[in-house]
Amino acid sequence: QKEVEQNSGPLSVPEGAIASLNCTYSDRGSQSFFWYRQYSGKSPELIMFIYSNGDKEDGRFTAQLNKASQYVSLLIRDSQPSDSATYLCAVPNQGGKLIFGQGTELSVKP
Amino acid sequence: SQTIHQWPATLVQPVGSPLSLECTVEGTSNPNLYWYRQAAGRGLQLLFYSVGIGQISSEVPQNLSASRPQDRQFILSSKKLLLSDSGFYLCAWSLWGQDEHYFGPGTRLTVT
C-alpha cells in the first residue's frame, strides 16, 4: 500500500519569507507528484506537478523532487498572507487514482 | 475549457434520511470520475471512482453508493444517512492516461 506523509503543521512563517513544505512517499517507483492548495472551506486546487528529479519553478512556487531520497518539496518564495492554506501532496496509484497526504497547514503572518 | 459542477453546495439532513449528491463535468468526454470525502480536520478519503458509464469501483465499505448514468454525470447516494456521513464531499475528474485530478467546489453535508 503506497503511503504519502506530510507534517500536519501548522507551519507559521512571516510575510516575505520562504515557506518550505515537505512530503515523503513510500513507493520508489512513483513517477509523478502533485501539489494541491486547499483554502479553508474550499476544494483542493492543483498548483504544481513535477515528474523529473530536480526543481520546477512556476512564479513564486518551486517544486523539488529527489527520487533517491523519496521526497518532494514545495517552496513558496515571498510568502503572502493569501498563501495561508493547507497544502496537499499527492502521488498516483494504479487505475488513475491519487493517494493524498494529510496536508500541511501553512499560516503566513503579516 | 473543462468545468465541474456539484450541487447542492450545502446540505443539512437528519439521521436516517436519504441522500443524493450530483456532479457533472463539462468540456470533456469520457473522463474518470471520483467521489472523495473529507471529514473535519482530516485528509481526503476516496469513496468511489468510475472509468465509464455504469462502471463504479468502491474503495471503502459503507452505506453510500455511486452511479454514473451518463458520461459526464456522477451521483452519490445513500438510503439512510448516519451521523458519521457528515463531511465535505468532493467530486473530481481526470482524463484517461493523465494522473492529475481536478476538483469540483464540493458539498458540505451535515447529518443531525
PDB file of N, CA and C in Angstrom, chain A residues 32 34 36 38 41-46 49 51 88 92-98 100-102, chain B residues 32 34 36 38 42-44 46 49 51 59 88 90 94 99-106 108:
ATOM      1  N   SER A  32       5.349  10.602 -10.813  1.00  0.00           N
ATOM      2  CA  SER A  32       4.839  11.973 -10.865  1.00  0.00           C
ATOM      3  C   SER A  32       4.264  12.360  -9.515  1.00  0.00           C
ATOM      4  N   PHE A  34       2.174  15.654  -7.257  1.00  0.00           N
ATOM      5  CA  PHE A  34       1.291  16.796  -7.394  1.00  0.00           C
ATOM      6  C   PHE A  34       1.173  17.543  -6.071  1.00  0.00           C
ATOM      7  N   TYR A  36      -1.385  20.286  -4.230  1.00  0.00           N
ATOM      8  CA  TYR A  36      -2.676  20.965  -4.247  1.00  0.00           C
ATOM      9  C   TYR A  36      -2.720  21.960  -3.090  1.00  0.00           C
ATOM     10  N   GLN A  38      -5.448  24.010  -0.648  1.00  0.00           N
ATOM     11  CA  GLN A  38      -6.836  23.989  -0.221  1.00  0.00           C
ATOM     12  C   GLN A  38      -7.062  25.094   0.814  1.00  0.00           C
ATOM     13  N   GLY A  41     -12.463  25.625   3.868  1.00  0.00           N
ATOM     14  CA  GLY A  41     -13.828  25.555   3.378  1.00  0.00           C
ATOM     15  C   GLY A  41     -13.966  25.413   1.885  1.00  0.00           C
ATOM     16  N   LYS A  42     -12.850  25.341   1.167  1.00  0.00           N
ATOM     17  CA  LYS A  42     -12.877  25.233  -0.292  1.00  0.00           C
ATOM     18  C   LYS A  42     -12.319  23.901  -0.741  1.00  0.00           C
ATOM     19  N   SER A  43     -12.444  23.633  -2.034  1.00  0.00           N
ATOM     20  CA  SER A  43     -11.940  22.375  -2.576  1.00  0.00           C
ATOM     21  C   SER A  43     -10.464  22.522  -2.966  1.00  0.00           C
ATOM     22  N   PRO A  44      -9.744  21.412  -3.075  1.00  0.00           N
ATOM     23  CA  PRO A  44      -8.327  21.472  -3.454  1.00  0.00           C
ATOM     24  C   PRO A  44      -8.152  21.965  -4.889  1.00  0.00           C
ATOM     25  N   GLU A  45      -7.071  22.698  -5.076  1.00  0.00           N
ATOM     26  CA  GLU A  45      -6.742  23.270  -6.381  1.00  0.00           C
ATOM     27  C   GLU A  45      -5.326  22.835  -6.744  1.00  0.00           C
ATOM     28  N   LEU A  46      -5.158  22.287  -7.932  1.00  0.00           N
ATOM     29  CA  LEU A  46      -3.837  21.853  -8.379  1.00  0.00           C
ATOM     30  C   LEU A  46      -2.956  23.069  -8.656  1.00  0.00           C
ATOM     31  N   PHE A  49       2.916  20.354 -10.482  1.00  0.00           N
ATOM     32  CA  PHE A  49       3.221  18.942 -10.629  1.00  0.00           C
ATOM     33  C   PHE A  49       4.661  18.824 -11.110  1.00  0.00           C
ATOM     34  N   TYR A  51       7.661  15.781 -12.547  1.00  0.00           N
ATOM     35  CA  TYR A  51       7.911  14.413 -12.972  1.00  0.00           C
ATOM     36  C   TYR A  51       9.390  14.048 -12.878  1.00  0.00           C
ATOM     37  N   LEU A  88      -1.576  19.987   0.041  1.00  0.00           N
ATOM     38  CA  LEU A  88      -1.680  18.540  -0.062  1.00  0.00           C
ATOM     39  C   LEU A  88      -0.721  18.015  -1.122  1.00  0.00           C
ATOM     40  N   PRO A  92       0.330   9.361  -7.771  1.00  0.00           N
ATOM     41  CA  PRO A  92      -0.578   8.476  -8.483  1.00  0.00           C
ATOM     42  C   PRO A  92      -0.502   7.036  -7.995  1.00  0.00           C
ATOM     43  N   ASN A  93      -1.669   6.381  -8.023  1.00  0.00           N
ATOM     44  CA  ASN A  93      -1.769   4.969  -7.744  1.00  0.00           C
ATOM     45  C   ASN A  93      -2.357   4.315  -8.986  1.00  0.00           C
ATOM     46  N   GLN A  94      -2.452   3.012  -8.997  1.00  0.00           N
ATOM     47  CA  GLN A  94      -2.958   2.343 -10.185  1.00  0.00           C
ATOM     48  C   GLN A  94      -4.408   2.705 -10.450  1.00  0.00           C
ATOM     49  N   GLY A  95      -4.797   2.603 -11.696  1.00  0.00           N
ATOM     50  CA  GLY A  95      -6.186   2.854 -12.048  1.00  0.00           C
ATOM     51  C   GLY A  95      -6.579   4.307 -12.096  1.00  0.00           C
ATOM     52  N   GLY A  96      -5.621   5.199 -12.233  1.00  0.00           N
ATOM     53  CA  GLY A  96      -5.946   6.621 -12.328  1.00  0.00           C
ATOM     54  C   GLY A  96      -6.266   7.266 -11.004  1.00  0.00           C
ATOM     55  N   LYS A  97      -5.970   6.611  -9.917  1.00  0.00           N
ATOM     56  CA  LYS A  97      -6.259   7.180  -8.601  1.00  0.00           C
ATOM     57  C   LYS A  97      -5.057   7.953  -8.069  1.00  0.00           C
ATOM     58  N   LEU A  98      -5.320   8.839  -7.137  1.00  0.00           N
ATOM     59  CA  LEU A  98      -4.261   9.567  -6.443  1.00  0.00           C
ATOM     60  C   LEU A  98      -4.292   9.207  -4.960  1.00  0.00           C
ATOM     61  N   PHE A 100      -3.326  10.843  -1.437  1.00  0.00           N
ATOM     62  CA  PHE A 100      -3.036  12.148  -0.862  1.00  0.00           C
ATOM     63  C   PHE A 100      -2.417  12.013   0.514  1.00  0.00           C
ATOM     64  N   GLY A 101      -1.498  12.934   0.817  1.00  0.00           N
ATOM     65  CA  GLY A 101      -1.047  13.088   2.180  1.00  0.00           C
ATOM     66  C   GLY A 101      -2.111  13.796   3.001  1.00  0.00           C
ATOM     67  N   GLN A 102      -1.871  13.885   4.294  1.00  0.00           N
ATOM     68  CA  GLN A 102      -2.837  14.511   5.185  1.00  0.00           C
ATOM     69  C   GLN A 102      -2.863  16.027   5.049  1.00  0.00           C
TER      70      GLN A 102
ATOM     71  N   ASN B  32     -12.467  10.132 -16.232  1.00  0.00           N
ATOM     72  CA  ASN B  32     -12.538   9.358 -15.000  1.00  0.00           C
ATOM     73  C   ASN B  32     -13.192  10.270 -13.963  1.00  0.00           C
ATOM     74  N   TYR B  34     -14.494  10.720  -9.761  1.00  0.00           N
ATOM     75  CA  TYR B  34     -14.170  10.283  -8.408  1.00  0.00           C
ATOM     76  C   TYR B  34     -15.078  10.994  -7.396  1.00  0.00           C
ATOM     77  N   TYR B  36     -14.763  11.841  -3.327  1.00  0.00           N
ATOM     78  CA  TYR B  36     -13.946  11.849  -2.125  1.00  0.00           C
ATOM     79  C   TYR B  36     -14.782  12.397  -0.978  1.00  0.00           C
ATOM     80  N   GLN B  38     -14.039  14.325   2.845  1.00  0.00           N
ATOM     81  CA  GLN B  38     -13.065  14.916   3.759  1.00  0.00           C
ATOM     82  C   GLN B  38     -13.794  15.255   5.050  1.00  0.00           C
ATOM     83  N   ARG B  42      -9.523  16.313   8.575  1.00  0.00           N
ATOM     84  CA  ARG B  42      -8.935  15.061   8.110  1.00  0.00           C
ATOM     85  C   ARG B  42      -8.533  15.157   6.647  1.00  0.00           C
ATOM     86  N   GLY B  43      -7.858  14.116   6.177  1.00  0.00           N
ATOM     87  CA  GLY B  43      -7.433  14.072   4.788  1.00  0.00           C
ATOM     88  C   GLY B  43      -8.540  13.626   3.863  1.00  0.00           C
ATOM     89  N   LEU B  44      -8.183  13.471   2.599  1.00  0.00           N
ATOM     90  CA  LEU B  44      -9.140  13.064   1.578  1.00  0.00           C
ATOM     91  C   LEU B  44      -9.263  11.550   1.531  1.00  0.00           C
ATOM     92  N   LEU B  46     -10.873   8.533  -0.645  1.00  0.00           N
ATOM     93  CA  LEU B  46     -11.516   8.160  -1.901  1.00  0.00           C
ATOM     94  C   LEU B  46     -12.646   7.178  -1.606  1.00  0.00           C
ATOM     95  N   TYR B  49     -14.755   5.482  -7.630  1.00  0.00           N
ATOM     96  CA  TYR B  49     -14.263   6.038  -8.875  1.00  0.00           C
ATOM     97  C   TYR B  49     -14.878   5.280 -10.037  1.00  0.00           C
ATOM     98  N   VAL B  51     -14.600   4.723 -14.440  1.00  0.00           N
ATOM     99  CA  VAL B  51     -13.879   4.943 -15.697  1.00  0.00           C
ATOM    100  C   VAL B  51     -14.824   5.017 -16.889  1.00  0.00           C
ATOM    101  N   GLU B  59     -14.126   2.005  -2.949  1.00  0.00           N
ATOM    102  CA  GLU B  59     -12.865   1.909  -2.225  1.00  0.00           C
ATOM    103  C   GLU B  59     -13.055   1.474  -0.781  1.00  0.00           C
ATOM    104  N   PHE B  88     -17.251  16.868   4.001  1.00  0.00           N
ATOM    105  CA  PHE B  88     -17.145  17.660   2.776  1.00  0.00           C
ATOM    106  C   PHE B  88     -16.965  16.666   1.635  1.00  0.00           C
ATOM    107  N   LEU B  90     -16.404  15.751  -2.185  1.00  0.00           N
ATOM    108  CA  LEU B  90     -15.760  16.346  -3.352  1.00  0.00           C
ATOM    109  C   LEU B  90     -15.827  15.398  -4.537  1.00  0.00           C
ATOM    110  N   SER B  94     -10.572  13.324 -14.043  1.00  0.00           N
ATOM    111  CA  SER B  94      -9.263  13.276 -14.691  1.00  0.00           C
ATOM    112  C   SER B  94      -9.456  12.682 -16.072  1.00  0.00           C
ATOM    113  N   ASP B  99      -2.707  11.765 -14.731  1.00  0.00           N
ATOM    114  CA  ASP B  99      -2.899  11.479 -13.312  1.00  0.00           C
ATOM    115  C   ASP B  99      -3.546  12.615 -12.529  1.00  0.00           C
ATOM    116  N   GLU B 100      -3.409  13.845 -12.997  1.00  0.00           N
ATOM    117  CA  GLU B 100      -3.897  14.960 -12.186  1.00  0.00           C
ATOM    118  C   GLU B 100      -5.419  14.961 -12.109  1.00  0.00           C
ATOM    119  N   HIS B 101      -5.906  15.200 -10.901  1.00  0.00           N
ATOM    120  CA  HIS B 101      -7.341  15.319 -10.644  1.00  0.00           C
ATOM    121  C   HIS B 101      -7.711  16.789 -10.557  1.00  0.00           C
ATOM    122  N   TYR B 102      -8.928  17.084 -10.996  1.00  0.00           N
ATOM    123  CA  TYR B 102      -9.465  18.437 -10.865  1.00  0.00           C
ATOM    124  C   TYR B 102     -10.773  18.340 -10.082  1.00  0.00           C
ATOM    125  N   PHE B 103     -10.850  19.134  -9.034  1.00  0.00           N
ATOM    126  CA  PHE B 103     -11.950  19.006  -8.088  1.00  0.00           C
ATOM    127  C   PHE B 103     -13.072  20.008  -8.354  1.00  0.00           C
ATOM    128  N   GLY B 104     -14.281  19.565  -8.043  1.00  0.00           N
ATOM    129  CA  GLY B 104     -15.418  20.465  -8.033  1.00  0.00           C
ATOM    130  C   GLY B 104     -15.448  21.261  -6.744  1.00  0.00           C
ATOM    131  N   PRO B 105     -16.442  22.149  -6.611  1.00  0.00           N
ATOM    132  CA  PRO B 105     -16.496  23.034  -5.442  1.00  0.00           C
ATOM    133  C   PRO B 105     -16.882  22.328  -4.146  1.00  0.00           C
ATOM    134  N   GLY B 106     -17.451  21.129  -4.239  1.00  0.00           N
ATOM    135  CA  GLY B 106     -17.763  20.369  -3.040  1.00  0.00           C
ATOM    136  C   GLY B 106     -19.157  20.600  -2.495  1.00  0.00           C
ATOM    137  N   ARG B 108     -20.991  20.421   1.315  1.00  0.00           N
ATOM    138  CA  ARG B 108     -20.783  20.243   2.763  1.00  0.00           C
ATOM    139  C   ARG B 108     -22.053  19.651   3.349  1.00  0.00           C
TER     140      ARG B 108
END
